[in-house]
XYZ file of C-alpha atoms in Angstrom:
154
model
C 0.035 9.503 -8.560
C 2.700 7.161 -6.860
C 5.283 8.593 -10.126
C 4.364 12.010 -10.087
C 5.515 11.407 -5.864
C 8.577 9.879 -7.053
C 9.356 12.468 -9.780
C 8.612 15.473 -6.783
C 10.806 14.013 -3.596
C 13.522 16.017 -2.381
C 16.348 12.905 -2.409
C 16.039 9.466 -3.874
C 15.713 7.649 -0.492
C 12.470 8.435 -0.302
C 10.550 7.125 -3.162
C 8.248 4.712 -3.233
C 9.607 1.673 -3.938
C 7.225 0.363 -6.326
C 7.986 -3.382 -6.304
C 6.672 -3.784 -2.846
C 3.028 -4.214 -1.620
C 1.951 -1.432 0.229
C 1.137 -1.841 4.453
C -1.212 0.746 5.467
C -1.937 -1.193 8.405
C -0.595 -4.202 9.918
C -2.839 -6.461 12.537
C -6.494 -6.736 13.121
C -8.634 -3.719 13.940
C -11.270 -5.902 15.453
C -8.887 -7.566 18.169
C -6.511 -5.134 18.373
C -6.030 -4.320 22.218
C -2.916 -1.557 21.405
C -2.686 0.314 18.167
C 1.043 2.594 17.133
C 1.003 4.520 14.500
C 4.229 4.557 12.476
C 5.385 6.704 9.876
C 5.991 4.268 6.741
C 7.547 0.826 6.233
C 11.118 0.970 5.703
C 12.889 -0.918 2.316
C 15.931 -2.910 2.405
C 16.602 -4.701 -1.270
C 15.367 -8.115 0.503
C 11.351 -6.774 0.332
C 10.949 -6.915 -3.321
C 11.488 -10.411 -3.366
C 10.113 -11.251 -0.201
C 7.056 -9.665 -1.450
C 6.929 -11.969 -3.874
C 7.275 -15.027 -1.598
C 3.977 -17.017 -2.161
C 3.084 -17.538 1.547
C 4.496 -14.191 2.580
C 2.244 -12.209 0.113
C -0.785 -14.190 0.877
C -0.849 -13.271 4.811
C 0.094 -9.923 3.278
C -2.925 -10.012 0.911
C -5.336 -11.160 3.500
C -4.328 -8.787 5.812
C -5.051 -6.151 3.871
C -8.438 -7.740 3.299
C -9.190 -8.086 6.754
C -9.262 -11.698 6.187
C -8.790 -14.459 9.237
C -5.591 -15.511 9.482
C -3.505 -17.208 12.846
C -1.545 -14.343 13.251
C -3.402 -11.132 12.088
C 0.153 -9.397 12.957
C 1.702 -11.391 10.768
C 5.190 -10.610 11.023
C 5.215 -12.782 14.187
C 3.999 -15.937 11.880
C 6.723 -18.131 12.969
C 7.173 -19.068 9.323
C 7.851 -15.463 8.182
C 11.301 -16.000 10.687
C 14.223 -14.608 9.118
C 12.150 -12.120 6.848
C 12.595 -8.578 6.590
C 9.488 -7.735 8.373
C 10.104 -10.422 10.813
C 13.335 -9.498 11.894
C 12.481 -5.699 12.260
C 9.227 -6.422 14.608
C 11.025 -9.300 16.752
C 13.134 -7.056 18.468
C 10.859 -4.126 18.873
C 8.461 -6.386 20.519
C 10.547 -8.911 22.089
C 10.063 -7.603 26.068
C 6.722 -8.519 25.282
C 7.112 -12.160 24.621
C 8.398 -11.716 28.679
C 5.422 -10.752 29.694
C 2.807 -13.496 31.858
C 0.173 -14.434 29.129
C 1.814 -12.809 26.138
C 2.768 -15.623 23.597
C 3.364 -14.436 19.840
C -0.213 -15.616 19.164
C -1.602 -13.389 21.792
C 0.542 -10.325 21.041
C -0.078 -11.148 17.230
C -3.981 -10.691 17.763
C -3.765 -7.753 20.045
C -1.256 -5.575 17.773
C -2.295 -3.127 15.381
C -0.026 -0.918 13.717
C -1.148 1.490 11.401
C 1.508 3.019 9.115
C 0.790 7.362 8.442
C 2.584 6.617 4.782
C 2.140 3.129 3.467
C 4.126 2.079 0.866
C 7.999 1.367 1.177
C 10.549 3.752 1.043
C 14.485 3.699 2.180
C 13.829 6.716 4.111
C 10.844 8.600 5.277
C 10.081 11.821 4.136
C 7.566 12.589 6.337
C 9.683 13.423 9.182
C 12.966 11.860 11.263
C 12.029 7.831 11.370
C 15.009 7.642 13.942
C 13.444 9.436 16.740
C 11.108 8.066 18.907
C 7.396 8.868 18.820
C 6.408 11.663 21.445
C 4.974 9.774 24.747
C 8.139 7.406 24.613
C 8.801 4.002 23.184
C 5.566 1.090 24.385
C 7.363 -0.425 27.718
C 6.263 -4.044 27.788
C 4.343 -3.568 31.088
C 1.901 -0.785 29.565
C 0.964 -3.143 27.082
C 0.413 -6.086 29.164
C -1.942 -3.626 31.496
C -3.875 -2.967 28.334
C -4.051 -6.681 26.810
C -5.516 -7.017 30.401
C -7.909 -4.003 29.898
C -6.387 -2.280 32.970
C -6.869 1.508 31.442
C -5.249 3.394 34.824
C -1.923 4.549 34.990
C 0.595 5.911 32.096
């Protein structure tokens, strides 16, 4: 199925990079507190091998099992620093790190992201990866309220 995708998509950015384990989902549904939904997880020609990194693929691997791990958003696993996936999330989530209460442990048990297309690809085809979601990007505040279970306001 994944080839008959790659033989069918409009421009070569956008198949499936087959060397990479797929992320429908990255976090734990259980203790999730705030769940985004992404489009797909990008590629850059570092994944393949980090992929392959032992440690790296077992968090990977239990994560996708739904097995216990210290961070079940795993890209905030201090020992994952300098990775790919690492160095994409830090940033997006770094306000949150700010935030009273909100150490990478905390944020890494109350994250969930779920990902619309899950395997790798340089480029989306699903839609314009570059814009931001409708509702506007997570402001560090909102997702301190709901870590805190405060469900008023927007």
């Amino acid at each position: 199925a994944i080839n008959r995708y790659n033989d069918t998509v409009r421009y070569p950015e956008a198949k499936v990079m087959l060397g990479s384990i797929p992320e429908p989902f990255i976090g734990n549904p259980a203790s999730a507190r705030v769940v985004l939904l992404n489009l797909n997880p990008g590629h850059s020609e570092i994944n393949e091998k980090e992929h392959r990194r032992v440690d790296l693929r077992k968090a990977m691997l239990h994560n996708l099992r739904h097995e216990p791990q210290e961070y079940p958003f795993y890209p905030l696993n201090p020992e994952f620093k300098g990775t790919g996936v690492a160095e994409w999330w830090r940033p997006i989530l770094g306000k949150l790190h700010k935030e009273p209460g909100l150490d990478a442990p905390t944020i890494g048990r109350g994250l969930l992201v779920i990902e619309w297309f899950p395997y790798d690809t340089r480029r989306s085809a699903l839609g314009d990866a570059g814009s931001e979601p409708p509702g506007g990007a997570l402001r560090a505040s909102r997702w301190a309220d709901c870590h805190a279970g405060k469900t008023s306001g927007a």
